[in-house]
Short mmCIF file of C-alpha atoms (C1' of nucleotides) in Angstrom, two decimals:
data_model
loop_
_atom_site.label_atom_id
_atom_site.label_comp_id
_atom_site.label_asym_id
_atom_site.label_seq_id
_atom_site.Cartn_x
_atom_site.Cartn_y
_atom_site.Cartn_z
CA MET A 1 -15.49 -9.33 -13.88
CA THR A 2 -19.03 -10.68 -14.01
CA GLY A 3 -20.27 -9.06 -10.84
CA PHE A 4 -19.52 -5.64 -12.17
CA ILE A 5 -22.11 -3.02 -11.40
CA PRO A 6 -21.77 -0.05 -13.69
CA MET A 7 -21.18 3.17 -11.83
CA PRO A 8 -22.55 6.20 -13.58
CA GLU A 9 -20.35 9.23 -13.37
CA LEU A 10 -19.89 10.61 -9.92
CA ASP A 11 -21.34 14.07 -9.84
CA ALA A 12 -20.28 16.95 -7.64
CA ILE A 13 -22.56 15.90 -4.81
CA ASP A 14 -21.29 12.32 -4.83
CA ARG A 15 -17.77 13.64 -4.61
CA LYS A 16 -18.66 15.87 -1.70
CA ILE A 17 -20.23 12.90 0.06
CA LEU A 18 -17.13 10.79 -0.48
CA SER A 19 -14.89 13.58 0.64
CA HIS A 20 -16.77 14.07 3.89
CA LEU A 21 -17.15 10.38 4.66
CA GLN A 22 -13.45 9.81 4.05
CA ALA A 23 -12.77 12.41 6.70
CA ASP A 24 -15.43 11.33 9.19
CA SER A 25 -17.77 8.42 8.68
CA ARG A 26 -19.67 9.06 11.91
CA LEU A 27 -21.46 12.08 10.51
CA THR A 28 -25.19 11.64 10.78
CA MET A 29 -27.18 11.62 7.58
CA GLN A 30 -28.60 14.97 8.64
CA GLU A 31 -25.15 16.49 9.07
CA LEU A 32 -23.89 14.99 5.84
CA ALA A 33 -27.00 16.12 3.97
CA ASP A 34 -26.51 19.67 5.23
CA LYS A 35 -22.88 19.70 4.16
CA VAL A 36 -23.65 18.54 0.62
CA GLY A 37 -26.81 20.59 0.20
CA LEU A 38 -29.46 17.88 0.10
CA SER A 39 -32.15 16.67 2.43
CA VAL A 40 -31.73 13.42 4.30
CA SER A 41 -33.57 11.11 1.91
CA PRO A 42 -31.64 11.65 -1.30
CA CYS A 43 -28.39 11.88 0.61
CA HIS A 44 -29.09 8.54 2.22
CA ARG A 45 -29.94 6.97 -1.10
CA ARG A 46 -26.75 8.24 -2.68
CA VAL A 47 -24.64 6.85 0.14
CA LYS A 48 -26.32 3.45 -0.17
CA LEU A 49 -25.72 3.44 -3.90
CA LEU A 50 -22.07 4.31 -3.44
CA GLU A 51 -21.80 1.40 -1.01
CA GLU A 52 -23.60 -1.09 -3.26
CA ARG A 53 -21.45 -0.16 -6.22
CA GLY A 54 -18.29 -0.54 -4.20
CA VAL A 55 -17.20 3.06 -4.47
CA ILE A 56 -17.33 3.12 -0.71
CA SER A 57 -15.69 -0.18 0.11
CA ARG A 58 -15.83 -0.21 3.90
CA TYR A 59 -16.07 1.72 7.11
CA VAL A 60 -13.23 1.40 9.58
CA ALA A 61 -11.91 2.82 12.82
CA THR A 62 -8.34 4.04 12.75
CA VAL A 63 -6.21 3.24 15.75
CA ASP A 64 -3.26 5.18 17.08
CA GLN A 65 -0.05 3.35 16.32
CA LYS A 66 1.78 4.66 19.38
CA ALA A 67 -1.09 3.77 21.68
CA LEU A 68 -0.60 0.19 20.61
CA GLY A 69 3.12 0.43 21.22
CA LEU A 70 4.00 -0.08 17.57
CA HIS A 71 7.02 2.18 17.42
CA VAL A 72 8.72 0.75 14.37
CA SER A 73 7.68 1.32 10.74
CA VAL A 74 9.76 -0.34 8.07
CA PHE A 75 9.73 -0.31 4.31
CA ILE A 76 11.07 -3.50 2.80
CA SER A 77 12.22 -3.89 -0.77
CA ILE A 78 12.12 -7.45 -1.99
CA LYS A 79 13.43 -9.18 -5.07
CA LEU A 80 12.28 -12.65 -5.97
CA ALA A 81 14.49 -15.25 -7.56
CA ARG A 82 11.95 -15.72 -10.33
CA GLN A 83 9.00 -13.58 -11.40
CA LYS A 84 6.69 -16.16 -12.91
CA GLU A 85 3.04 -15.64 -12.12
CA GLU A 86 3.00 -18.60 -9.77
CA ASP A 87 5.90 -17.20 -7.79
CA LEU A 88 4.19 -13.84 -7.51
CA ASN A 89 0.94 -15.42 -6.37
CA ARG A 90 2.65 -17.56 -3.77
CA PHE A 91 4.39 -14.52 -2.36
CA ALA A 92 1.20 -12.47 -2.35
CA ARG A 93 -0.71 -15.20 -0.50
CA ALA A 94 1.98 -15.51 2.16
CA ILE A 95 2.29 -11.84 2.99
CA SER A 96 -1.47 -11.34 2.92
CA LYS A 97 -1.77 -13.53 5.97
CA TRP A 98 0.61 -11.51 8.09
CA ASP A 99 -0.91 -8.73 10.16
CA GLU A 100 2.43 -6.92 10.45
CA VAL A 101 2.34 -6.20 6.73
CA LEU A 102 0.01 -3.27 6.20
CA GLU A 103 0.82 -2.57 2.58
CA CYS A 104 2.41 -4.44 -0.27
CA TYR A 105 2.92 -3.27 -3.83
CA LEU A 106 4.22 -4.99 -6.93
CA MET A 107 6.72 -2.54 -8.31
CA THR A 108 8.42 -1.55 -11.51
CA GLY A 109 12.16 -1.02 -11.49
CA ASN A 110 14.88 -2.80 -9.63
CA ARG A 111 12.82 -4.47 -6.95
CA ASP A 112 9.74 -6.65 -7.17
CA TYR A 113 7.84 -5.71 -4.03
CA LEU A 114 7.65 -2.87 -1.61
CA LEU A 115 6.17 -3.63 1.81
CA ARG A 116 5.23 -1.47 4.75
CA VAL A 117 5.53 -3.34 8.00
CA VAL A 118 4.93 -2.26 11.59
CA ALA A 119 6.36 -3.76 14.76
CA ALA A 120 6.57 -2.97 18.45
CA ASP A 121 10.35 -2.60 18.43
CA LEU A 122 13.45 -3.74 16.60
CA ALA A 123 13.46 -7.06 18.41
CA SER A 124 9.98 -7.98 17.26
CA TYR A 125 10.80 -6.75 13.78
CA GLU A 126 13.77 -9.10 13.82
CA THR A 127 11.42 -11.89 14.86
CA PHE A 128 9.13 -11.07 11.97
CA LEU A 129 12.06 -11.26 9.56
CA LYS A 130 13.48 -14.47 10.98
CA THR A 131 10.31 -16.43 11.53
CA LYS A 132 8.29 -15.24 8.57
CA LEU A 133 9.78 -13.25 5.75
CA THR A 134 13.16 -14.96 5.37
CA ARG A 135 11.53 -18.36 5.58
CA LEU A 136 9.69 -17.82 2.32
CA ASP A 137 11.10 -19.69 -0.64
CA GLY A 138 12.20 -17.88 -3.74
CA ILE A 139 13.33 -14.62 -2.21
CA ALA A 140 16.52 -13.27 -3.75
CA SER A 141 17.04 -10.21 -1.57
CA ILE A 142 15.52 -8.19 1.25
CA GLU A 143 16.37 -4.61 2.08
CA SER A 144 14.88 -2.77 5.06
CA SER A 145 14.49 1.01 5.31
CA PHE A 146 13.36 2.42 8.61
CA ALA A 147 10.99 5.32 9.07
CA LEU A 148 11.98 7.83 11.71
CA SER A 149 8.56 9.40 11.78
CA GLN A 150 5.27 9.50 9.98
CA VAL A 151 4.98 12.99 8.51
CA LYS A 152 1.64 12.33 6.85
CA TYR A 153 -0.74 9.43 6.81
CA SER A 154 -4.07 9.75 5.07
CA ILE A 155 -6.65 7.28 3.91
CA ALA A 156 -8.57 9.91 2.00
CA LEU A 157 -8.13 9.65 -1.73
CA PRO A 158 -8.39 12.91 -3.68
CA VAL A 159 -11.91 13.26 -5.07
CA MET B 1 2.16 17.07 26.65
CA THR B 2 -0.27 18.59 29.12
CA GLY B 3 -3.44 17.15 27.64
CA PHE B 4 -2.19 13.65 28.07
CA ILE B 5 -4.77 11.20 29.31
CA PRO B 6 -3.14 8.11 30.73
CA MET B 7 -4.29 4.93 29.08
CA PRO B 8 -4.31 1.94 31.38
CA GLU B 9 -3.22 -1.27 29.79
CA LEU B 10 -5.46 -2.52 27.06
CA ASP B 11 -6.91 -5.82 28.15
CA ALA B 12 -8.00 -8.69 25.94
CA ILE B 13 -11.49 -7.27 25.48
CA ASP B 14 -10.21 -3.84 24.48
CA ARG B 15 -8.01 -5.48 21.90
CA LYS B 16 -10.91 -7.47 20.53
CA ILE B 17 -12.93 -4.29 20.27
CA LEU B 18 -10.15 -2.53 18.40
CA SER B 19 -9.65 -5.48 16.13
CA HIS B 20 -13.31 -5.61 15.17
CA LEU B 21 -13.72 -1.87 14.74
CA GLN B 22 -10.63 -1.71 12.56
CA ALA B 23 -12.28 -4.26 10.29
CA ASP B 24 -15.78 -2.79 10.36
CA SER B 25 -16.78 0.31 12.24
CA ARG B 26 -20.44 0.01 11.30
CA LEU B 27 -21.03 -2.87 13.67
CA THR B 28 -23.81 -1.99 16.07
CA MET B 29 -22.96 -1.96 19.75
CA GLN B 30 -25.08 -5.07 20.09
CA GLU B 31 -23.11 -6.93 17.44
CA LEU B 32 -19.79 -5.73 18.80
CA ALA B 33 -20.81 -6.63 22.33
CA ASP B 34 -21.73 -10.14 21.22
CA LYS B 35 -18.41 -10.58 19.45
CA VAL B 36 -16.35 -9.53 22.45
CA GLY B 37 -18.51 -11.28 25.04
CA LEU B 38 -20.01 -8.33 26.85
CA SER B 39 -23.42 -6.74 27.02
CA VAL B 40 -24.08 -3.45 25.32
CA SER B 41 -23.47 -1.09 28.23
CA PRO B 42 -19.93 -2.01 29.21
CA CYS B 43 -18.99 -2.45 25.58
CA HIS B 44 -20.24 1.03 24.80
CA ARG B 45 -18.35 2.50 27.73
CA ARG B 46 -15.11 0.84 26.63
CA VAL B 47 -15.47 2.17 23.10
CA LYS B 48 -16.09 5.70 24.38
CA LEU B 49 -13.04 5.45 26.60
CA LEU B 50 -10.88 4.26 23.74
CA GLU B 51 -12.11 7.26 21.73
CA GLU B 52 -11.53 9.79 24.51
CA ARG B 53 -8.04 8.50 25.12
CA GLY B 54 -7.19 8.68 21.46
CA VAL B 55 -6.60 4.97 21.00
CA ILE B 56 -9.34 5.11 18.42
CA SER B 57 -8.44 8.25 16.55
CA ARG B 58 -11.17 8.47 13.94
CA TYR B 59 -13.81 6.72 11.90
CA VAL B 60 -13.51 6.85 8.13
CA ALA B 61 -14.99 5.43 4.96
CA THR B 62 -12.53 3.85 2.56
CA VAL B 63 -13.06 4.55 -1.10
CA ASP B 64 -12.10 2.37 -4.04
CA GLN B 65 -9.13 3.84 -5.84
CA LYS B 66 -10.15 2.46 -9.23
CA ALA B 67 -13.69 3.71 -8.89
CA LEU B 68 -12.23 7.19 -8.63
CA GLY B 69 -10.08 6.57 -11.68
CA LEU B 70 -6.84 6.86 -9.72
CA HIS B 71 -4.83 4.30 -11.65
CA VAL B 72 -1.34 5.42 -10.74
CA SER B 73 0.41 4.82 -7.40
CA VAL B 74 3.91 6.14 -7.03
CA PHE B 75 6.53 5.96 -4.34
CA ILE B 76 8.85 8.93 -4.34
CA SER B 77 12.23 9.04 -2.64
CA ILE B 78 13.37 12.53 -1.84
CA LYS B 79 16.63 14.00 -0.66
CA LEU B 80 16.80 17.52 0.65
CA ALA B 81 19.73 19.82 0.11
CA ARG B 82 19.94 20.44 3.84
CA GLN B 83 18.40 18.54 6.76
CA LYS B 84 18.08 21.28 9.34
CA GLU B 85 14.92 21.16 11.38
CA GLU B 86 13.56 24.22 9.63
CA ASP B 87 14.06 22.60 6.22
CA LEU B 88 12.31 19.46 7.37
CA ASN B 89 9.39 21.41 8.78
CA ARG B 90 8.98 23.46 5.65
CA PHE B 91 8.91 20.33 3.55
CA ALA B 92 6.43 18.65 5.88
CA ARG B 93 4.08 21.60 5.78
CA ALA B 94 4.09 21.72 2.00
CA ILE B 95 3.50 18.00 1.62
CA SER B 96 0.67 18.00 4.12
CA LYS B 97 -1.38 20.37 2.01
CA TRP B 98 -1.39 18.19 -1.10
CA ASP B 99 -4.20 15.67 -1.37
CA GLU B 100 -2.25 13.53 -3.85
CA VAL B 101 0.23 12.67 -1.12
CA LEU B 102 -1.32 9.98 1.02
CA GLU B 103 1.71 9.04 3.05
CA CYS B 104 5.00 10.63 3.89
CA TYR B 105 7.77 9.26 6.11
CA LEU B 106 11.02 10.71 7.31
CA MET B 107 13.52 7.94 6.64
CA THR B 108 16.86 6.65 7.76
CA GLY B 109 19.44 5.74 5.12
CA ASN B 110 20.22 7.32 1.82
CA ARG B 111 17.06 9.29 1.30
CA ASP B 112 15.25 11.77 3.53
CA TYR B 113 11.63 11.17 2.70
CA LEU B 114 9.50 8.46 1.21
CA LEU B 115 6.12 9.52 -0.21
CA ARG B 116 3.18 7.59 -1.53
CA VAL B 117 1.29 9.56 -4.15
CA VAL B 118 -1.76 8.70 -6.23
CA ALA B 119 -2.83 10.17 -9.55
CA ALA B 120 -5.35 9.51 -12.28
CA ASP B 121 -2.72 8.76 -14.91
CA LEU B 122 0.85 9.51 -15.83
CA ALA B 123 -0.06 12.87 -17.27
CA SER B 124 -1.61 14.09 -14.05
CA TYR B 125 1.29 12.64 -12.10
CA GLU B 126 3.59 14.69 -14.29
CA THR B 127 1.48 17.74 -13.51
CA PHE B 128 1.83 17.04 -9.81
CA LEU B 129 5.60 16.82 -10.17
CA LYS B 130 5.93 19.93 -12.28
CA THR B 131 3.51 22.23 -10.55
CA LYS B 132 4.05 21.13 -6.99
CA LEU B 133 6.88 18.87 -5.95
CA THR B 134 9.71 20.22 -8.12
CA ARG B 135 8.74 23.76 -7.27
CA LEU B 136 9.69 23.29 -3.66
CA ASP B 137 12.93 24.85 -2.60
CA GLY B 138 15.70 22.81 -1.09
CA ILE B 139 15.10 19.52 -2.84
CA ALA B 140 18.30 17.81 -3.92
CA SER B 141 16.82 14.81 -5.73
CA ILE B 142 13.56 13.06 -6.57
CA GLU B 143 13.22 9.45 -7.60
CA SER B 144 9.89 7.90 -8.61
CA SER B 145 9.05 4.20 -8.34
CA PHE B 146 5.79 3.06 -9.84
CA ALA B 147 3.50 0.43 -8.37
CA LEU B 148 2.09 -2.06 -10.85
CA SER B 149 -0.54 -3.27 -8.43
CA GLN B 150 -1.60 -3.10 -4.83
CA VAL B 151 -1.12 -6.59 -3.43
CA LYS B 152 -2.23 -5.68 0.07
CA TYR B 153 -3.58 -2.54 1.67
CA SER B 154 -4.73 -2.60 5.24
CA ILE B 155 -5.48 0.07 7.79
CA ALA B 156 -5.77 -2.42 10.60
CA LEU B 157 -2.81 -2.36 12.93
CA PRO B 158 -1.97 -5.64 14.62
CA VAL B 159 -3.50 -5.71 18.10
"C1'" DC C 1 -41.20 26.12 -26.75
"C1'" DG C 2 -44.24 22.36 -24.98
"C1'" DC C 3 -45.00 17.70 -23.71
"C1'" DG C 4 -44.26 13.27 -21.74
"C1'" DA C 5 -41.08 9.99 -19.66
"C1'" DT C 6 -37.59 9.22 -16.28
"C1'" DA C 7 -34.72 10.12 -12.56
"C1'" DT C 8 -34.14 12.60 -8.36
"C1'" DT C 9 -35.76 14.97 -4.44
"C1'" DG C 10 -38.10 15.99 0.18
"C1'" DG C 11 -41.13 15.00 4.06
"C1'" DG C 12 -42.93 12.09 7.33
"C1'" DA C 13 -43.75 7.58 9.71
"C1'" DT C 14 -41.51 3.62 11.61
"C1'" DA C 15 -37.77 0.66 12.99
"C1'" DT C 16 -33.06 0.57 14.83
"C1'" DT C 17 -29.47 2.11 17.36
"C1'" DT C 18 -27.16 4.95 20.67
"C1'" DT C 19 -26.76 6.74 24.96
"C1'" DA C 20 -27.46 7.75 30.01
"C1'" DC C 21 -28.90 6.11 34.40
"C1'" DC C 22 -28.83 2.98 38.23
"C1'" DA C 23 -28.87 -1.27 40.60
"C1'" DA C 24 -26.26 -5.61 40.73
"C1'" DT C 25 -22.19 -8.31 40.39
"C1'" DG C 26 -17.34 -9.70 40.88
"C1'" DG C 27 -12.60 -9.30 42.59
"C1'" DA C 28 -8.86 -7.66 45.52
"C1'" DA C 29 -7.04 -6.17 49.96
"C1'" DC C 30 -7.12 -6.78 54.56
"C1'" DG D 1 -15.62 -13.06 55.79
"C1'" DT D 2 -16.21 -8.15 54.77
"C1'" DT D 3 -15.56 -3.76 52.77
"C1'" DC D 4 -14.41 -1.08 48.85
"C1'" DC D 5 -13.81 -0.17 44.07
"C1'" DA D 6 -14.22 -1.12 39.40
"C1'" DT D 7 -16.94 -3.13 36.07
"C1'" DT D 8 -21.09 -5.10 34.45
"C1'" DG D 9 -26.01 -5.56 32.68
"C1'" DG D 10 -30.80 -4.02 32.07
"C1'" DT D 11 -33.94 -0.53 30.95
"C1'" DA D 12 -35.84 3.57 29.09
"C1'" DA D 13 -35.43 7.77 26.53
"C1'" DA D 14 -33.30 10.24 22.85
"C1'" DA D 15 -31.13 10.28 18.52
"C1'" DT D 16 -30.60 8.28 14.08
"C1'" DA D 17 -31.34 5.35 10.05
"C1'" DT D 18 -34.40 3.65 6.90
"C1'" DC D 19 -38.42 3.16 3.99
"C1'" DC D 20 -42.48 4.78 1.44
"C1'" DC D 21 -44.83 7.95 -1.45
"C1'" DA D 22 -45.96 12.24 -3.42
"C1'" DA D 23 -43.79 16.32 -5.45
"C1'" DT D 24 -40.29 18.25 -8.22
"C1'" DA D 25 -36.78 18.69 -11.53
"C1'" DT D 26 -34.35 17.05 -15.84
"C1'" DC D 27 -33.90 15.31 -20.34
"C1'" DG D 28 -35.29 13.82 -24.99
"C1'" DC D 29 -38.00 14.79 -28.74
"C1'" DG D 30 -41.29 16.78 -31.71
#
DNA sequence: CGCGATATTGGGATATTTTACCAATGGAAC
DNA sequence: GTTCCATTGGTAAAATATCCCAATATCGCG
């Protein structure tokens, strides 16, 4: 990690800033400054510093899943035939390219990966399985669990 | 659903807008307009419409999990003792209050809920379990699966 | 306590960006 | 072709971000 920029401890104000920006990144600097008890200038500088140091990694718009017609959410447990580093990397590269895969974790326990995948309906999920996932080499097993509903979905990490 | 605002079909330009804003919501209208092949005015109007109709639900900053010292990601499978609507609602309400729980899904199959939880370390995860999750009434079983690493994490739905 | 060095703050000027208005353009129905 | 409707593009005004510099607070050290 050569490009590492040391991040001094986040103080209470930094945490407030992060908390508010995680909830709503369209706040104006004035609004944000008011909420955290600073004037605009230092608030602005803190935000820029948090960005430069990678504490704030990006700003994104969140889109409504139903509005896009993506009615199916699936969790997929995957075991690989072998778990050598090269196998893991190959798998990671493949799934990273697929937009349907929103999350993928390397897991402890009796599966290797856990994926969260979205699709318009069961038919297009089947297409994803048949044309993409099952075509990967080195997969020992695939097990799909379907979500009936999303009870909570948050991007905001606890600060 | 009385407040429903009908959303006409999203055309190719709307989808491009959503795609770009999901990747980077700090694009200026000028930049976004260039990318989607419009001038600023119509691009701006489309974005506002997507916001009003709830297709774009919010704008958020994403924060680096490691920078916050949240080194533990856990998936928790939960079975309830009973699955009556009231039990489900009670569980959902409790879960929704806890910042450690980033995602929660009602599932088909042999568990009722799947949760994604983050914590600073195993000790604070244990605290979460002991002081919050296991204190809920009506839980039949809890099973934790730990993530070794996050291979992919995206907020961008496929458009 | 007191002093200096350093980091942080606040205000104000300027540059950018957003936003609203209105005329112009394009496409579909007839 | 012509009319109507939806959408576009340009422009100007308002809101916001950004930068600079002086003022203030904080910390280390005698």
